[in-house]
Amino acid sequence: MTGITIALSKGRIFEETLPLLAAAGIVPSENPETSRKLIIETNNPDVRVVIVRASDVPTYVQYGAADLGVAGKDVLIEHGCEGLYSPLDLKIAKCRMMVAVPEGFDYAKAVRQGNRLKVASKYTKIAREHFAAKSVHVDLIKLYGSMELAPLAGLADAIVDLVSTGGTLKANRLVAVEHVVDISSRLVVNQASLKVKREILQPIIDAFARAVEK
Ligand code: ATP
Ligand code: MG
């Protein structure tokens, strides 16, 4: 393979990466929302895009199945950075990782009393590190989606989840009580690819960097 492969997830990452690709002169030939294709050619015969789950982007790049990828900081922290070079904050798909509890649950008091909290999250590594740093005792419950349901259904006292407008929390009578970390998406690069394919990769990375600064 002489060309390069870029791993993206469909939805906001694909949409928000399009302008950055355009700045590098790369235009995908199809939209993954409407096409069922998982490999999308571009106007550049040396560049193709593969569509993967958001949480699978680091894996594709780590193993060199993709040379470049775009992944949320949430996904990168959970996955770990082994084999990945992440040179650029793309400042897209911005949101915040928050602790949220049902309205009326006195989180501060529970923490003060040293209560053991049941916390549900898709982001168990981030949650574990957050509560360990605060010396709060937690039992973590791994979920894959619809975190907001967990406290309402009696599965957990609190959740750790991504929040942007807060609309989903509000609709489910939850309130954010603690900020964990600010999230945005980063460019990730396979370390070996960067050496072997620098001639084609570096101009793309540079174009992304310039576009982010605009
Ligand atoms: P999957 O659908 O495969 O379970 P996902 O729900 O994490 O994955 P997306 O919703 O496309 O996939 O989110 C991709 C990335 O966008 C996340 O990893 C996160 O960094 C960021 N993100 C998630 N939710 C929001 C949001 N509400 N606003 C802005 N950015 C978000
Ligand atoms: Mg989502």
Tab-separated table of C-alpha atoms and ligand atoms in Angstrom:
chain	number	residue	atom	x	y	z
A	1	MET	CA	0.000	0.000	0.000
A	2	THR	CA	1.698	3.167	-1.175
A	3	GLY	CA	-1.182	5.452	-0.269
A	4	ILE	CA	-2.507	6.322	3.156
A	5	THR	CA	-5.608	5.387	5.123
A	6	ILE	CA	-7.440	7.735	7.485
A	7	ALA	CA	-9.731	6.231	10.154
A	8	LEU	CA	-12.812	8.286	11.044
A	9	SER	CA	-16.093	7.550	12.782
A	10	LYS	CA	-19.323	8.661	11.186
A	11	GLY	CA	-21.397	11.425	12.693
A	12	ARG	CA	-19.800	14.429	14.320
A	13	ILE	CA	-16.177	13.312	13.881
A	14	PHE	CA	-16.608	12.783	10.127
A	15	GLU	CA	-18.589	16.019	9.707
A	16	GLU	CA	-16.203	18.150	11.755
A	17	THR	CA	-13.103	16.636	10.131
A	18	LEU	CA	-14.348	17.450	6.597
A	19	PRO	CA	-13.172	21.101	6.681
A	20	LEU	CA	-9.738	19.994	7.925
A	21	LEU	CA	-9.479	17.417	5.136
A	22	ALA	CA	-10.548	20.106	2.651
A	23	ALA	CA	-7.728	22.327	3.923
A	24	ALA	CA	-5.361	19.477	3.004
A	25	GLY	CA	-7.020	19.234	-0.432
A	26	ILE	CA	-8.789	15.967	0.440
A	27	VAL	CA	-12.467	15.512	-0.440
A	28	PRO	CA	-14.155	12.153	0.335
A	29	SER	CA	-16.211	10.854	-2.584
A	30	GLU	CA	-19.133	9.746	-0.391
A	31	ASN	CA	-20.866	10.546	2.868
A	32	PRO	CA	-20.939	7.599	5.317
A	33	GLU	CA	-24.362	8.767	6.580
A	34	THR	CA	-25.944	7.919	3.251
A	35	SER	CA	-23.489	5.368	1.852
A	36	ARG	CA	-23.084	1.926	3.386
A	37	LYS	CA	-19.486	1.745	2.258
A	38	LEU	CA	-16.869	1.399	4.975
A	39	ILE	CA	-13.986	2.286	2.665
A	40	ILE	CA	-14.422	5.664	1.029
A	41	GLU	CA	-12.192	6.873	-1.762
A	42	THR	CA	-11.230	10.530	-2.014
A	43	ASN	CA	-10.327	12.927	-4.823
A	44	ASN	CA	-6.708	12.027	-4.037
A	45	PRO	CA	-5.899	8.520	-5.340
A	46	ASP	CA	-3.295	8.174	-2.556
A	47	VAL	CA	-5.791	8.804	0.244
A	48	ARG	CA	-8.727	6.709	1.443
A	49	VAL	CA	-10.957	6.967	4.485
A	50	VAL	CA	-12.161	3.983	6.542
A	51	ILE	CA	-15.274	4.304	8.702
A	52	VAL	CA	-14.985	2.634	12.130
A	53	ARG	CA	-16.607	2.909	15.567
A	54	ALA	CA	-15.345	5.986	17.438
A	55	SER	CA	-13.757	3.782	20.088
A	56	ASP	CA	-12.011	1.634	17.441
A	57	VAL	CA	-10.085	4.510	15.810
A	58	PRO	CA	-7.019	4.186	18.120
A	59	THR	CA	-6.879	0.432	17.490
A	60	TYR	CA	-6.808	0.841	13.702
A	61	VAL	CA	-4.061	3.453	13.942
A	62	GLN	CA	-2.053	1.602	16.597
A	63	TYR	CA	-1.817	-1.522	14.410
A	64	GLY	CA	-1.133	0.478	11.261
A	65	ALA	CA	-4.379	-0.545	9.530
A	66	ALA	CA	-4.872	3.205	9.326
A	67	ASP	CA	-2.019	5.728	9.172
A	68	LEU	CA	-4.038	8.620	10.578
A	69	GLY	CA	-7.185	8.898	12.640
A	70	VAL	CA	-9.334	11.339	14.556
A	71	ALA	CA	-10.422	10.339	18.057
A	72	GLY	CA	-11.916	12.033	21.105
A	73	LYS	CA	-9.685	12.551	24.122
A	74	ASP	CA	-12.181	10.369	26.035
A	75	VAL	CA	-11.522	7.486	23.659
A	76	LEU	CA	-7.753	8.074	23.734
A	77	ILE	CA	-7.535	8.113	27.524
A	78	GLU	CA	-9.601	4.927	27.776
A	79	HIS	CA	-7.572	3.188	25.054
A	80	GLY	CA	-4.094	4.321	26.110
A	81	CYS	CA	-1.481	5.826	23.799
A	82	GLU	CA	0.733	2.852	22.960
A	83	GLY	CA	2.057	3.036	19.373
A	84	LEU	CA	0.209	6.296	18.814
A	85	TYR	CA	1.579	9.731	18.159
A	86	SER	CA	-0.981	12.428	18.836
A	87	PRO	CA	0.512	15.698	17.626
A	88	LEU	CA	-2.533	17.904	17.321
A	89	ASP	CA	-5.615	19.006	19.238
A	90	LEU	CA	-8.131	19.541	16.423
A	91	LYS	CA	-10.503	21.488	18.715
A	92	ILE	CA	-13.522	19.697	17.246
A	93	ALA	CA	-16.263	17.601	18.913
A	94	LYS	CA	-15.820	19.603	22.101
A	95	CYS	CA	-17.632	18.603	25.258
A	96	ARG	CA	-16.929	17.953	28.947
A	97	MET	CA	-16.645	14.763	30.968
A	98	MET	CA	-18.813	15.272	34.051
A	99	VAL	CA	-20.060	13.456	37.128
A	100	ALA	CA	-23.863	13.619	37.266
A	101	VAL	CA	-26.408	12.511	39.861
A	102	PRO	CA	-30.203	12.552	40.167
A	103	GLU	CA	-31.754	15.874	41.228
A	104	GLY	CA	-31.987	15.803	44.995
A	105	PHE	CA	-29.036	13.471	45.591
A	106	ASP	CA	-26.600	15.279	47.905
A	107	TYR	CA	-23.345	14.329	46.214
A	108	ALA	CA	-21.165	16.671	48.271
A	109	LYS	CA	-22.560	15.203	51.473
A	110	ALA	CA	-22.076	11.608	50.286
A	111	VAL	CA	-18.447	12.410	49.471
A	112	ARG	CA	-17.928	14.218	52.783
A	113	GLN	CA	-19.274	11.243	54.699
A	114	GLY	CA	-16.969	8.899	52.832
A	115	ASN	CA	-19.871	6.874	51.447
A	116	ARG	CA	-19.083	4.202	48.893
A	117	LEU	CA	-20.680	5.296	45.597
A	118	LYS	CA	-21.936	3.146	42.758
A	119	VAL	CA	-20.867	4.856	39.543
A	120	ALA	CA	-21.939	3.755	36.067
A	121	SER	CA	-19.932	4.771	33.019
A	122	LYS	CA	-18.664	3.837	29.597
A	123	TYR	CA	-15.414	5.522	30.680
A	124	THR	CA	-14.362	3.348	33.603
A	125	LYS	CA	-10.657	4.199	33.399
A	126	ILE	CA	-11.289	7.959	33.432
A	127	ALA	CA	-13.843	7.516	36.234
A	128	ARG	CA	-11.531	5.291	38.301
A	129	GLU	CA	-8.653	7.778	38.054
A	130	HIS	CA	-10.899	10.737	38.817
A	131	PHE	CA	-12.327	9.265	42.019
A	132	ALA	CA	-9.001	7.788	43.119
A	133	ALA	CA	-7.408	11.253	42.875
A	134	LYS	CA	-10.161	12.581	45.152
A	135	SER	CA	-9.970	9.552	47.475
A	136	VAL	CA	-13.651	8.797	46.881
A	137	HIS	CA	-14.531	5.116	47.174
A	138	VAL	CA	-16.468	3.856	44.173
A	139	ASP	CA	-17.803	0.660	42.690
A	140	LEU	CA	-17.620	1.114	38.948
A	141	ILE	CA	-20.224	-0.391	36.669
A	142	LYS	CA	-19.295	-0.610	33.003
A	143	LEU	CA	-22.021	0.409	30.538
A	144	TYR	CA	-21.945	0.841	26.758
A	145	GLY	CA	-24.623	3.528	26.379
A	146	SER	CA	-27.678	5.287	27.852
A	147	MET	CA	-25.735	6.088	31.016
A	148	GLU	CA	-28.488	8.519	32.088
A	149	LEU	CA	-30.787	5.602	32.757
A	150	ALA	CA	-28.527	3.977	35.368
A	151	PRO	CA	-29.362	6.219	38.364
A	152	LEU	CA	-33.052	6.354	37.403
A	153	ALA	CA	-33.273	2.569	37.260
A	154	GLY	CA	-31.431	2.153	40.565
A	155	LEU	CA	-28.299	0.673	39.002
A	156	ALA	CA	-25.990	3.451	40.203
A	157	ASP	CA	-25.820	6.563	42.427
A	158	ALA	CA	-23.914	8.583	39.843
A	159	ILE	CA	-22.683	8.496	36.261
A	160	VAL	CA	-19.584	9.768	34.513
A	161	ASP	CA	-20.525	10.882	31.012
A	162	LEU	CA	-19.934	13.411	28.259
A	163	VAL	CA	-22.019	16.568	28.452
A	164	SER	CA	-22.322	19.286	25.847
A	165	THR	CA	-25.548	21.279	26.237
A	166	GLY	CA	-26.797	19.427	29.307
A	167	GLY	CA	-30.116	18.762	27.558
A	168	THR	CA	-30.004	14.993	28.009
A	169	LEU	CA	-29.182	15.305	31.716
A	170	LYS	CA	-32.020	17.778	32.207
A	171	ALA	CA	-34.531	15.615	30.312
A	172	ASN	CA	-33.715	12.792	32.725
A	173	ARG	CA	-33.701	14.965	35.874
A	174	LEU	CA	-29.984	14.614	36.445
A	175	VAL	CA	-27.549	17.363	37.405
A	176	ALA	CA	-23.842	17.664	36.715
A	177	VAL	CA	-22.000	17.991	40.017
A	178	GLU	CA	-18.349	17.712	39.054
A	179	HIS	CA	-16.147	18.476	36.076
A	180	VAL	CA	-13.726	15.666	35.223
A	181	VAL	CA	-11.946	16.790	32.059
A	182	ASP	CA	-12.496	18.933	28.952
A	183	ILE	CA	-12.784	16.821	25.812
A	184	SER	CA	-11.962	17.530	22.182
A	185	SER	CA	-10.723	15.360	19.362
A	186	ARG	CA	-7.079	14.804	18.472
A	187	LEU	CA	-5.284	13.714	15.355
A	188	VAL	CA	-3.574	10.361	15.938
A	189	VAL	CA	-0.770	9.043	13.768
A	190	ASN	CA	0.809	5.596	13.544
A	191	GLN	CA	4.421	6.067	14.639
A	192	ALA	CA	5.912	3.719	12.035
A	193	SER	CA	3.825	5.264	9.234
A	194	LEU	CA	5.128	8.690	10.118
A	195	LYS	CA	8.669	7.483	9.415
A	196	VAL	CA	7.910	5.467	6.283
A	197	LYS	CA	5.258	7.732	4.725
A	198	ARG	CA	6.368	11.104	6.031
A	199	GLU	CA	6.386	12.610	2.538
A	200	ILE	CA	2.634	12.192	2.206
A	201	LEU	CA	1.657	12.440	5.900
A	202	GLN	CA	3.551	15.553	6.972
A	203	PRO	CA	1.808	17.923	4.491
A	204	ILE	CA	-1.571	16.654	5.700
A	205	ILE	CA	-0.606	17.127	9.363
A	206	ASP	CA	0.700	20.625	8.565
A	207	ALA	CA	-2.482	21.555	6.677
A	208	PHE	CA	-4.604	20.338	9.612
A	209	ALA	CA	-2.459	22.385	12.020
A	210	ARG	CA	-2.898	25.547	9.947
A	211	ALA	CA	-6.651	24.976	9.584
A	212	VAL	CA	-7.059	24.500	13.356
A	213	GLU	CA	-5.301	27.794	14.053
A	214	LYS	CA	-7.608	29.770	11.725
B	1	ATP	P1	-20.423	4.843	19.411
B	1	ATP	O1	-21.600	5.463	18.718
B	1	ATP	O2	-19.554	4.023	18.514
B	1	ATP	O3	-20.750	4.194	20.714
B	1	ATP	P2	-19.778	7.450	20.360
B	1	ATP	O4	-21.182	7.615	20.825
B	1	ATP	O5	-18.677	7.768	21.323
B	1	ATP	O6	-19.449	6.014	19.788
B	1	ATP	P3	-19.966	9.798	18.774
B	1	ATP	O7	-21.247	10.137	19.432
B	1	ATP	O8	-19.812	9.978	17.310
B	1	ATP	O9	-19.579	8.296	19.040
B	1	ATP	O10	-18.833	10.594	19.516
B	1	ATP	C1	-17.545	10.669	19.008
B	1	ATP	C2	-16.712	11.567	19.901
B	1	ATP	O11	-17.279	12.873	19.919
B	1	ATP	C3	-16.670	11.122	21.361
B	1	ATP	O12	-15.616	10.203	21.561
B	1	ATP	C4	-16.444	12.432	22.079
B	1	ATP	O13	-15.063	12.767	22.070
B	1	ATP	C5	-17.194	13.437	21.206
B	1	ATP	N1	-18.559	13.697	21.697
B	1	ATP	C6	-19.429	12.809	22.211
B	1	ATP	N2	-20.589	13.397	22.547
B	1	ATP	C7	-20.440	14.703	22.246
B	1	ATP	C8	-21.304	15.843	22.331
B	1	ATP	N3	-22.526	15.763	22.833
B	1	ATP	N4	-20.848	17.029	21.876
B	1	ATP	C9	-19.614	17.138	21.353
B	1	ATP	N5	-18.755	16.093	21.253
B	1	ATP	C10	-19.154	14.896	21.676
B	2	MG	MG	-22.621	9.163	20.900
